[in-house]
Amino acid sequence: HSILKDSETRQAVMTYNTGGYSFPEVRDFICTQHQAFFLREGWLNCFIALRSSDVIWGLPYNMLWWSFVAQQLKLSLEQSSVTISGILPLRVKIYSAHIYKRHYELVEKMLAQEAQRLKLHQKILVPLGRSAEWYYENFHHFLNFQKP
């Protein structure tokens, strides 16, 4: 671990997509680009970058994996006598997040359940599958939540 040699390193990066896993007959390849780790004031910081992420089939499983990797690194560092106060919340940057059309109904149901749990009333339901321009023009409507 470069982090063992220098606790202030900015080089503790785990690269997932090195380009060697791209095959012409397969449309998809790994979405996670890298996971970077920083030790600052005894806390393990973890940053993740993704080229793309599906909200339903990708992100929930990825979050578990990234958490597992961070926990394993923490254990490994502690076994090497590095004192770690804990792991800070993961910081994730997704360049292109999406929801597949087949999941629209599921997501709409999830949003309605969450709004009900939070006791919010939506004046306008957020329609899925519109163009980026449509969302840009109508963004102010999505913020129109109010408590009953």
Tab-separated table of C-alpha atoms in Angstrom:
chain	number	residue	atom	x	y	z
A	1	HIS	CA	0.000	0.000	0.000
A	2	SER	CA	1.322	3.419	-0.906
A	3	ILE	CA	-0.683	4.673	2.071
A	4	LEU	CA	1.599	2.633	4.395
A	5	LYS	CA	4.703	4.359	3.067
A	6	ASP	CA	3.181	7.831	3.311
A	7	SER	CA	0.030	8.428	5.336
A	8	GLU	CA	-0.503	11.731	3.502
A	9	THR	CA	-0.237	10.154	0.031
A	10	ARG	CA	-2.547	11.087	-2.784
A	11	GLN	CA	-1.575	7.957	-4.701
A	12	ALA	CA	-3.676	5.302	-2.927
A	13	VAL	CA	-5.909	4.652	-5.924
A	14	MET	CA	-7.507	1.385	-6.974
A	15	THR	CA	-8.219	1.449	-10.728
A	16	TYR	CA	-11.128	-0.741	-11.816
A	17	ASN	CA	-11.361	-0.024	-15.516
A	18	THR	CA	-7.987	-0.364	-17.162
A	19	GLY	CA	-9.452	-0.759	-20.652
A	20	GLY	CA	-8.464	-4.412	-20.999
A	21	TYR	CA	-11.978	-5.641	-20.321
A	22	SER	CA	-13.662	-4.143	-23.367
A	23	PHE	CA	-14.869	-6.669	-25.926
A	24	PRO	CA	-16.511	-5.689	-29.247
A	25	GLU	CA	-19.329	-8.243	-28.824
A	26	VAL	CA	-20.271	-6.895	-25.364
A	27	ARG	CA	-22.036	-3.517	-25.139
A	28	ASP	CA	-21.219	-2.894	-21.501
A	29	PHE	CA	-18.114	-2.779	-19.379
A	30	ILE	CA	-17.340	-1.930	-15.781
A	31	CYS	CA	-18.768	1.398	-14.650
A	32	THR	CA	-16.487	2.131	-11.695
A	33	GLN	CA	-13.367	3.928	-12.880
A	34	HIS	CA	-11.467	4.124	-9.611
A	35	GLN	CA	-11.648	4.211	-5.835
A	36	ALA	CA	-9.219	6.582	-4.115
A	37	PHE	CA	-8.266	6.562	-0.438
A	38	PHE	CA	-6.848	9.312	1.746
A	39	LEU	CA	-5.889	9.232	5.422
A	40	ARG	CA	-6.527	12.611	6.973
A	41	GLU	CA	-6.321	13.252	10.711
A	42	GLY	CA	-6.759	9.541	11.384
A	43	TRP	CA	-9.869	9.143	9.233
A	44	LEU	CA	-10.039	7.027	6.086
A	45	ASN	CA	-11.608	8.981	3.227
A	46	CYS	CA	-12.870	7.139	0.172
A	47	PHE	CA	-13.734	8.717	-3.170
A	48	ILE	CA	-15.247	6.790	-6.083
A	49	ALA	CA	-15.639	7.842	-9.736
A	50	LEU	CA	-18.016	6.131	-12.166
A	51	ARG	CA	-18.444	6.657	-15.876
A	52	SER	CA	-22.061	5.506	-15.630
A	53	SER	CA	-24.432	4.075	-13.040
A	54	ASP	CA	-27.850	2.483	-13.101
A	55	VAL	CA	-29.798	3.568	-10.020
A	56	ILE	CA	-31.569	0.214	-9.573
A	57	TRP	CA	-29.197	-2.490	-10.832
A	58	GLY	CA	-25.852	-0.804	-10.265
A	59	LEU	CA	-25.608	1.649	-7.411
A	60	PRO	CA	-27.011	-0.497	-4.537
A	61	TYR	CA	-24.580	-3.324	-5.292
A	62	ASN	CA	-21.667	-0.977	-5.917
A	63	MET	CA	-22.196	0.787	-2.575
A	64	LEU	CA	-21.842	-2.547	-0.759
A	65	TRP	CA	-18.679	-3.409	-2.678
A	66	TRP	CA	-17.010	-0.024	-2.147
A	67	SER	CA	-17.839	-0.161	1.556
A	68	PHE	CA	-16.377	-3.657	1.777
A	69	VAL	CA	-13.148	-2.539	0.055
A	70	ALA	CA	-12.811	0.455	2.405
A	71	GLN	CA	-13.391	-1.783	5.441
A	72	GLN	CA	-10.789	-4.277	4.220
A	73	LEU	CA	-8.263	-1.483	3.701
A	74	LYS	CA	-8.954	-0.177	7.208
A	75	LEU	CA	-8.389	-3.656	8.677
A	76	SER	CA	-5.207	-4.108	6.660
A	77	LEU	CA	-3.832	-0.740	7.785
A	78	GLU	CA	-4.704	-1.455	11.426
A	79	GLN	CA	-2.899	-4.805	11.188
A	80	SER	CA	0.127	-2.802	10.024
A	81	SER	CA	-0.104	-0.646	13.183
A	82	VAL	CA	-1.749	2.366	11.525
A	83	THR	CA	-4.280	3.983	13.859
A	84	ILE	CA	-7.574	4.749	12.136
A	85	SER	CA	-10.441	6.555	13.871
A	86	GLY	CA	-12.948	5.257	11.322
A	87	ILE	CA	-14.163	5.466	7.754
A	88	LEU	CA	-15.890	8.638	6.631
A	89	PRO	CA	-18.982	8.375	4.381
A	90	LEU	CA	-18.148	7.350	0.826
A	91	ARG	CA	-18.022	10.172	-1.695
A	92	VAL	CA	-19.289	9.103	-5.101
A	93	LYS	CA	-19.067	11.003	-8.403
A	94	ILE	CA	-21.246	9.597	-11.176
A	95	TYR	CA	-20.693	11.101	-14.622
A	96	SER	CA	-23.911	9.648	-16.078
A	97	ALA	CA	-26.635	8.313	-13.773
A	98	HIS	CA	-29.669	6.674	-15.299
A	99	ILE	CA	-32.801	4.669	-14.686
A	100	TYR	CA	-33.825	2.106	-17.276
A	101	LYS	CA	-37.308	2.552	-18.705
A	102	ARG	CA	-38.362	-0.874	-17.378
A	103	HIS	CA	-37.794	0.508	-13.838
A	104	TYR	CA	-39.820	3.732	-14.187
A	105	GLU	CA	-42.901	2.335	-12.473
A	106	LEU	CA	-40.798	0.916	-9.622
A	107	VAL	CA	-38.979	4.233	-9.113
A	108	GLU	CA	-42.221	6.219	-9.194
A	109	LYS	CA	-43.622	3.892	-6.520
A	110	MET	CA	-40.452	4.283	-4.424
A	111	LEU	CA	-40.613	8.086	-4.697
A	112	ALA	CA	-44.277	8.133	-3.695
A	113	GLN	CA	-43.555	5.894	-0.677
A	114	GLU	CA	-40.668	8.127	0.398
A	115	ALA	CA	-42.778	11.274	0.030
A	116	GLN	CA	-45.472	9.632	2.169
A	117	ARG	CA	-42.908	8.560	4.785
A	118	LEU	CA	-41.603	12.113	4.984
A	119	LYS	CA	-45.172	13.437	5.057
A	120	LEU	CA	-44.613	15.479	1.909
A	121	HIS	CA	-47.139	16.213	-0.792
A	122	GLN	CA	-45.939	16.446	-4.331
A	123	LYS	CA	-47.817	18.970	-6.402
A	124	ILE	CA	-46.130	17.604	-9.503
A	125	LEU	CA	-44.896	14.049	-9.942
A	126	VAL	CA	-41.473	13.924	-11.563
A	127	PRO	CA	-42.018	12.251	-14.939
A	128	LEU	CA	-39.304	9.871	-16.017
A	129	GLY	CA	-37.812	9.485	-19.480
A	130	ARG	CA	-37.947	13.112	-20.637
A	131	SER	CA	-35.168	14.885	-22.487
A	132	ALA	CA	-32.421	16.695	-20.598
A	133	GLU	CA	-33.751	19.964	-22.029
A	134	TRP	CA	-37.227	19.267	-20.593
A	135	TYR	CA	-35.812	18.677	-17.100
A	136	TYR	CA	-33.709	21.829	-17.349
A	137	GLU	CA	-36.721	23.932	-18.367
A	138	ASN	CA	-38.967	22.439	-15.659
A	139	PHE	CA	-36.520	21.948	-12.794
A	140	HIS	CA	-38.216	24.477	-10.514
A	141	HIS	CA	-41.384	22.324	-10.500
A	142	PHE	CA	-39.499	19.370	-8.983
A	143	LEU	CA	-38.594	21.431	-5.943
A	144	ASN	CA	-42.235	22.155	-5.225
A	145	PHE	CA	-42.614	19.916	-2.145
A	146	GLN	CA	-44.429	21.133	0.904
A	147	LYS	CA	-45.481	19.707	4.234
A	148	PRO	CA	-49.237	19.226	4.703
